[in-house]
Short mmCIF file of C-alpha atoms and ligand atoms in Angstrom, two decimals:
data_model
loop_
_atom_site.label_atom_id
_atom_site.label_comp_id
_atom_site.label_asym_id
_atom_site.label_seq_id
_atom_site.Cartn_x
_atom_site.Cartn_y
_atom_site.Cartn_z
CA MET A 1 0.01 -0.01 0.01
CA ILE A 2 2.77 2.40 1.01
CA GLU A 3 4.60 1.48 -2.20
CA SER A 4 1.47 2.46 -4.16
CA VAL A 5 1.47 5.90 -2.50
CA LYS A 6 5.12 6.38 -3.47
CA ASP A 7 4.49 5.18 -7.03
CA VAL A 8 1.47 7.45 -7.51
CA VAL A 9 3.50 10.50 -6.44
CA VAL A 10 6.50 9.59 -8.62
CA ARG A 11 4.20 9.18 -11.60
CA GLY A 12 2.23 12.32 -10.71
CA LYS A 13 -1.14 10.60 -10.82
CA LEU A 14 -3.05 13.49 -9.26
CA LYS A 15 -6.50 11.89 -9.39
CA LEU A 16 -5.27 8.67 -7.77
CA ILE A 17 -3.47 10.09 -4.78
CA GLN A 18 -6.47 10.70 -2.51
CA PRO A 19 -7.99 7.21 -2.86
CA THR A 20 -4.54 5.57 -2.65
CA VAL A 21 -3.69 7.43 0.59
CA GLN A 22 -7.11 6.55 1.98
CA GLU A 23 -6.60 2.91 1.07
CA ALA A 24 -3.25 2.90 2.78
CA LEU A 25 -4.78 4.44 5.92
CA ASP A 26 -7.63 1.88 5.85
CA ASN A 27 -5.01 -0.84 5.67
CA GLY A 28 -3.28 0.40 8.84
CA ALA A 29 -0.53 2.66 7.50
CA SER A 30 0.16 5.63 9.80
CA PRO A 31 0.17 9.24 8.54
CA ASP A 32 3.89 9.35 9.32
CA ASP A 33 4.53 6.28 7.11
CA ILE A 34 2.56 7.91 4.32
CA LEU A 35 4.49 11.17 4.70
CA ASP A 36 7.80 9.30 4.62
CA SER A 37 6.81 7.46 1.46
CA MET A 38 5.79 10.69 -0.27
CA MET A 39 9.09 12.34 0.71
CA ALA A 40 10.97 9.31 -0.64
CA ALA A 41 8.97 9.72 -3.84
CA MET A 42 10.13 13.33 -4.20
CA ASP A 43 13.74 12.18 -3.82
CA ILE A 44 13.19 9.76 -6.69
CA VAL A 45 11.62 12.56 -8.71
CA GLY A 46 14.62 14.84 -7.96
CA THR A 47 17.08 12.15 -9.07
CA LYS A 48 15.13 11.52 -12.27
CA PHE A 49 15.17 15.29 -12.95
CA GLN A 50 18.91 15.42 -12.33
CA ASN A 51 19.43 12.53 -14.77
CA ASN A 52 17.29 14.24 -17.41
CA GLU A 53 14.76 11.41 -17.30
CA ILE A 54 12.00 13.90 -16.50
CA TYR A 55 11.63 17.68 -16.83
CA VAL A 56 10.09 20.58 -14.87
CA PRO A 57 6.45 19.84 -15.86
CA GLU A 58 6.70 16.26 -14.51
CA MET A 59 8.42 17.54 -11.37
CA LEU A 60 5.59 20.05 -10.92
CA VAL A 61 2.80 17.49 -11.29
CA ALA A 62 4.56 15.17 -8.83
CA ALA A 63 4.74 18.12 -6.41
CA LYS A 64 0.99 18.80 -6.87
CA THR A 65 0.27 15.13 -6.25
CA MET A 66 2.26 15.16 -3.03
CA GLN A 67 0.51 18.37 -1.91
CA ARG A 68 -2.89 16.73 -2.40
CA GLY A 69 -1.63 13.66 -0.51
CA VAL A 70 -0.46 15.87 2.37
CA ALA A 71 -3.85 17.63 2.41
CA THR A 72 -5.49 14.22 2.80
CA ILE A 73 -3.53 13.36 5.93
CA LYS A 74 -3.32 16.87 7.38
CA PRO A 75 -6.38 16.49 9.62
CA LEU A 76 -4.66 13.46 11.17
CA LEU A 77 -1.50 15.41 11.90
CA ALA A 78 -3.13 18.54 13.36
CA GLY A 79 -2.91 19.12 17.11
CA ASP A 80 -5.46 20.79 19.29
CA ALA A 81 -3.60 23.62 20.97
CA VAL A 82 -3.45 26.15 18.11
CA GLY A 83 -1.89 29.44 19.20
CA LYS A 84 -0.63 28.28 22.58
CA TYR A 85 2.93 29.36 21.72
CA GLY A 86 1.90 32.54 19.88
CA LYS A 87 2.49 33.17 16.19
CA TYR A 88 5.11 31.73 13.82
CA VAL A 89 5.93 33.66 10.67
CA LEU A 90 7.01 31.29 7.88
CA GLY A 91 8.05 31.64 4.24
CA THR A 92 10.27 30.53 1.37
CA VAL A 93 12.91 33.11 0.44
CA ALA A 94 12.89 35.43 -2.56
CA GLY A 95 13.66 33.70 -5.85
CA ASP A 96 12.61 30.28 -4.55
CA LEU A 97 9.34 28.62 -5.53
CA HIS A 98 9.63 25.38 -3.54
CA ASP A 99 6.97 25.07 -0.87
CA ILE A 100 6.25 21.42 -0.05
CA GLY A 101 8.85 21.24 2.70
CA LYS A 102 7.87 24.69 4.00
CA ASN A 103 4.23 23.61 4.07
CA LEU A 104 5.13 20.48 6.03
CA VAL A 105 7.05 22.62 8.51
CA GLY A 106 3.89 24.78 8.81
CA ILE A 107 1.66 21.77 9.47
CA MET A 108 3.99 20.42 12.18
CA ILE A 109 4.46 23.86 13.76
CA GLU A 110 0.69 24.37 13.89
CA ALA A 111 0.24 20.91 15.40
CA ALA A 112 2.84 21.87 18.03
CA GLY A 113 0.66 24.80 19.14
CA PHE A 114 1.58 27.85 17.07
CA GLU A 115 -0.62 30.03 14.90
CA VAL A 116 1.22 29.99 11.59
CA ILE A 117 1.38 33.08 9.37
CA ASP A 118 2.45 31.61 6.06
CA LEU A 119 3.87 34.28 3.74
CA GLY A 120 4.13 31.79 0.88
CA ILE A 121 6.93 31.44 -1.67
CA ASP A 122 9.35 33.95 -3.27
CA VAL A 123 9.05 36.19 -0.20
CA PRO A 124 11.17 39.38 -0.20
CA ALA A 125 13.20 39.94 2.98
CA GLU A 126 11.23 43.11 3.78
CA LYS A 127 8.01 41.09 3.91
CA PHE A 128 9.44 38.88 6.65
CA VAL A 129 10.37 42.01 8.58
CA GLU A 130 6.92 43.59 8.09
CA ALA A 131 5.15 40.41 9.21
CA VAL A 132 7.27 40.10 12.38
CA LYS A 133 6.74 43.77 13.31
CA ALA A 134 3.00 43.55 12.57
CA ASN A 135 2.67 40.61 15.00
CA PRO A 136 4.13 41.45 18.39
CA ASP A 137 3.07 38.05 19.72
CA CYS A 138 5.24 36.31 17.13
CA LYS A 139 8.23 34.73 18.86
CA VAL A 140 9.74 32.65 16.09
CA VAL A 141 10.24 33.17 12.36
CA GLY A 142 11.01 30.30 9.95
CA VAL A 143 12.86 30.82 6.69
CA SER A 144 13.06 28.05 4.05
CA ALA A 145 15.25 27.67 0.94
CA LEU A 146 15.62 24.72 -1.40
CA LEU A 147 18.16 25.93 -3.92
CA THR A 148 21.87 26.50 -3.50
CA THR A 149 21.32 29.72 -5.50
CA THR A 150 18.72 31.03 -3.01
CA MET A 151 20.93 30.43 0.05
CA GLU A 152 22.19 33.98 -0.53
CA SER A 153 18.60 35.14 -0.41
CA MET A 154 18.31 33.45 2.96
CA ARG A 155 21.48 35.20 4.12
CA ASN A 156 19.92 38.54 3.06
CA THR A 157 16.63 37.74 4.78
CA VAL A 158 18.34 36.95 8.07
CA LYS A 159 20.50 40.07 7.74
CA CYS A 160 17.40 42.25 7.09
CA LEU A 161 15.65 40.76 10.15
CA ILE A 162 18.72 41.43 12.30
CA ASP A 163 19.28 44.96 10.90
CA ALA A 164 15.59 45.82 11.52
CA GLY A 165 16.02 44.89 15.22
CA CYS A 166 13.71 41.86 14.95
CA LYS A 167 16.04 39.73 17.06
CA ASP A 168 14.78 41.61 20.14
CA GLN A 169 11.38 40.03 19.44
CA VAL A 170 11.94 36.76 17.59
CA LYS A 171 14.31 33.85 17.18
CA ILE A 172 15.18 33.02 13.57
CA MET A 173 15.01 29.42 12.36
CA VAL A 174 16.29 28.30 8.97
CA GLY A 175 16.01 25.06 7.00
CA GLY A 176 15.78 23.36 3.61
CA ALA A 177 17.75 20.70 1.79
CA PRO A 178 20.97 22.72 1.03
CA ILE A 179 21.09 24.40 4.49
CA THR A 180 23.52 23.22 7.13
CA GLN A 181 24.17 24.11 10.75
CA ALA A 182 27.45 25.72 9.66
CA PHE A 183 25.61 27.97 7.16
CA ALA A 184 22.96 28.84 9.75
CA ASP A 185 25.73 29.88 12.19
CA GLU A 186 27.52 31.85 9.49
CA ILE A 187 24.47 33.95 8.60
CA GLY A 188 23.45 34.57 12.21
CA ALA A 189 20.31 32.42 12.43
CA ASP A 190 19.36 31.17 15.90
CA ALA A 191 18.59 27.59 14.84
CA TYR A 192 18.78 25.13 12.00
CA THR A 193 16.74 21.96 11.83
CA PRO A 194 16.89 19.33 9.08
CA ASP A 195 13.21 18.38 8.92
CA ALA A 196 9.68 19.41 9.81
CA ALA A 197 9.36 17.34 12.97
CA SER A 198 12.58 18.66 14.47
CA ALA A 199 11.54 22.20 13.40
CA ALA A 200 8.37 21.91 15.49
CA ALA A 201 10.30 20.66 18.54
CA LYS A 202 12.91 23.45 18.19
CA ALA A 203 10.24 26.13 17.72
CA LYS A 204 8.57 25.14 21.01
CA GLU A 205 11.95 25.27 22.75
CA LEU A 206 12.73 28.72 21.33
CA ALA A 207 9.27 30.13 22.16
CA SER A 208 9.64 28.94 25.73
CA LEU A 209 12.96 30.73 26.31
CO1 B1M B 301 13.11 21.89 -7.93
N1 B1M B 301 14.96 21.53 -7.49
N2 B1M B 301 13.65 23.26 -9.17
N3 B1M B 301 11.23 22.08 -8.33
N4 B1M B 301 12.85 20.35 -6.94
C1 B1M B 301 15.23 20.56 -6.42
C2 B1M B 301 15.31 21.28 -5.08
C3 B1M B 301 16.59 19.91 -6.90
C4 B1M B 301 17.44 19.35 -5.75
C5 B1M B 301 16.31 18.82 -7.98
C6 B1M B 301 17.54 18.14 -8.48
O1 B1M B 301 18.19 18.68 -9.35
N5 B1M B 301 17.87 16.95 -7.97
C7 B1M B 301 17.24 21.11 -7.63
C8 B1M B 301 18.11 22.04 -6.77
C9 B1M B 301 19.59 21.89 -7.02
C10 B1M B 301 20.38 22.83 -6.17
O2 B1M B 301 20.05 23.94 -5.98
N6 B1M B 301 21.48 22.28 -5.67
C11 B1M B 301 16.04 21.83 -8.18
C12 B1M B 301 16.06 22.70 -9.30
C13 B1M B 301 17.39 22.81 -10.02
C14 B1M B 301 14.94 23.43 -9.71
C15 B1M B 301 14.84 24.47 -10.86
C16 B1M B 301 16.03 25.42 -10.96
C17 B1M B 301 14.65 23.65 -12.15
C18 B1M B 301 14.60 24.46 -13.42
O3 B1M B 301 13.77 25.29 -13.62
N7 B1M B 301 15.52 24.14 -14.30
C19 B1M B 301 13.54 25.19 -10.54
C20 B1M B 301 13.75 26.43 -9.63
C21 B1M B 301 12.48 27.22 -9.45
C22 B1M B 301 12.64 28.25 -8.34
O4 B1M B 301 12.46 27.93 -7.18
N8 B1M B 301 13.02 29.47 -8.70
C23 B1M B 301 12.79 24.13 -9.78
C24 B1M B 301 11.42 24.04 -9.79
C25 B1M B 301 10.71 23.05 -9.14
C26 B1M B 301 9.19 22.89 -9.24
C27 B1M B 301 8.44 24.24 -9.21
C28 B1M B 301 8.88 22.20 -10.56
C29 B1M B 301 8.87 21.92 -8.06
C30 B1M B 301 8.44 22.65 -6.73
C31 B1M B 301 6.95 22.72 -6.58
C32 B1M B 301 6.59 23.11 -5.16
O5 B1M B 301 7.35 23.09 -4.24
N9 B1M B 301 5.35 23.49 -5.06
C33 B1M B 301 10.24 21.30 -7.79
C34 B1M B 301 10.44 20.11 -7.05
C35 B1M B 301 9.19 19.34 -6.69
C36 B1M B 301 11.71 19.67 -6.64
C37 B1M B 301 12.09 18.35 -5.89
C38 B1M B 301 11.95 17.20 -6.87
C39 B1M B 301 11.29 18.03 -4.68
C40 B1M B 301 11.28 19.13 -3.58
C41 B1M B 301 10.37 18.71 -2.48
O6 B1M B 301 9.25 19.15 -2.40
N10 B1M B 301 10.82 17.73 -1.64
C42 B1M B 301 13.59 18.66 -5.48
C43 B1M B 301 14.45 17.39 -5.38
C44 B1M B 301 14.50 16.85 -3.97
O7 B1M B 301 14.13 17.47 -2.99
N11 B1M B 301 15.03 15.67 -3.81
C45 B1M B 301 13.96 19.76 -6.37
C46 B1M B 301 10.00 17.15 -0.61
C47 B1M B 301 10.01 18.04 0.63
C48 B1M B 301 9.19 17.40 1.73
O8 B1M B 301 11.37 18.11 1.06
O9 B1M B 301 11.52 20.59 0.51
O10 B1M B 301 13.57 19.26 1.26
P1 B1M B 301 12.10 19.51 1.34
O11 B1M B 301 11.73 19.86 2.81
C49 B1M B 301 12.24 19.12 3.93
C50 B1M B 301 13.54 19.66 4.51
O12 B1M B 301 14.36 20.33 3.56
C51 B1M B 301 13.08 20.51 5.66
O13 B1M B 301 11.87 19.88 6.10
C52 B1M B 301 11.21 19.25 5.00
C53 B1M B 301 10.68 17.89 5.36
O14 B1M B 301 10.74 17.48 6.65
N12 B1M B 301 12.82 21.93 5.49
C54 B1M B 301 12.89 22.74 6.59
C55 B1M B 301 12.39 22.65 4.46
N13 B1M B 301 12.21 23.94 4.80
C56 B1M B 301 12.51 24.02 6.13
C57 B1M B 301 12.48 25.10 7.04
C58 B1M B 301 12.85 24.84 8.35
C59 B1M B 301 13.25 23.58 8.77
C60 B1M B 301 13.26 22.51 7.91
O15 B1M B 301 12.85 25.81 9.30
C61 B1M B 301 12.26 27.06 9.03
#
């Protein structure tokens, strides 16, 4: 069943993903198992793209398929303490259109008890600053980047937040496939986490400081 979920995402079979996820759930698969299989599918898609076996349109339809799959399991991942830790401003940096990982971070952060303000993709640094300042009860801001080329955009975003004095109010978390702890330290972020689950745990820790 889990293999079918993976296969449907790799092949970008948008119409099949909802019934396939439901079937997997009915057969006892956990939402976490399903999420893992969809993430593994995206790795396969990425490798196929790198090897010129597929192109951007196929990558896009696989992404849409995963997003619909995530929407199917989202109610099962959601927690019940929304807003307990205040607000969490989240976005993908300017120049970067990848949002599946960012959205997963948002789901986990919300389930952990934050009210998430999702600024979306391709977000200019100034918009992060505006959102933080407009929400005094925001204690943590999350910045995502998926491309090596947009790591510089992340550097600029963190710099703008620091220069605007936002560090007096919020802690800055960064993440995304090309990001490392060393890079996070170099650009002055407060925390780096490799995945959505650890992002949620870290956000709670930072909001409680
Ligand atoms: Co693009 N893409 N893409 N892409 N894409 C990658 C990232 C790539 C690795 C593929 C490859 O070549 N193997 C490659 C980047 C290479 C590099 O920079 N080194 C790449 C490229 C090159 C490109 C384009 C340049 C292609 C082109 O046009 N020629 C282009 C760039 C567009 C742009 O952004 N300006 C492009 C476009 C696209 C699509 C739009 C078609 C589509 C995105 C659609 C969408 O997101 N709505 C897409 C996709 C789907 C991918 C792959 C296949 C899958 C990404 C994904 O969703 N993964 C990807 C290959 C891969 O990842 N293996 C690839 C699943 C997701 C759950 O994982 O996003 O890593 P991820 O999130 C993780 C962690 O990173 C972490 O938690 C998440 C899960 O737990 N995380 C955080 C993420 N943000 C975090 C924030 C945190 C903490 C953790 O704290 C705040």
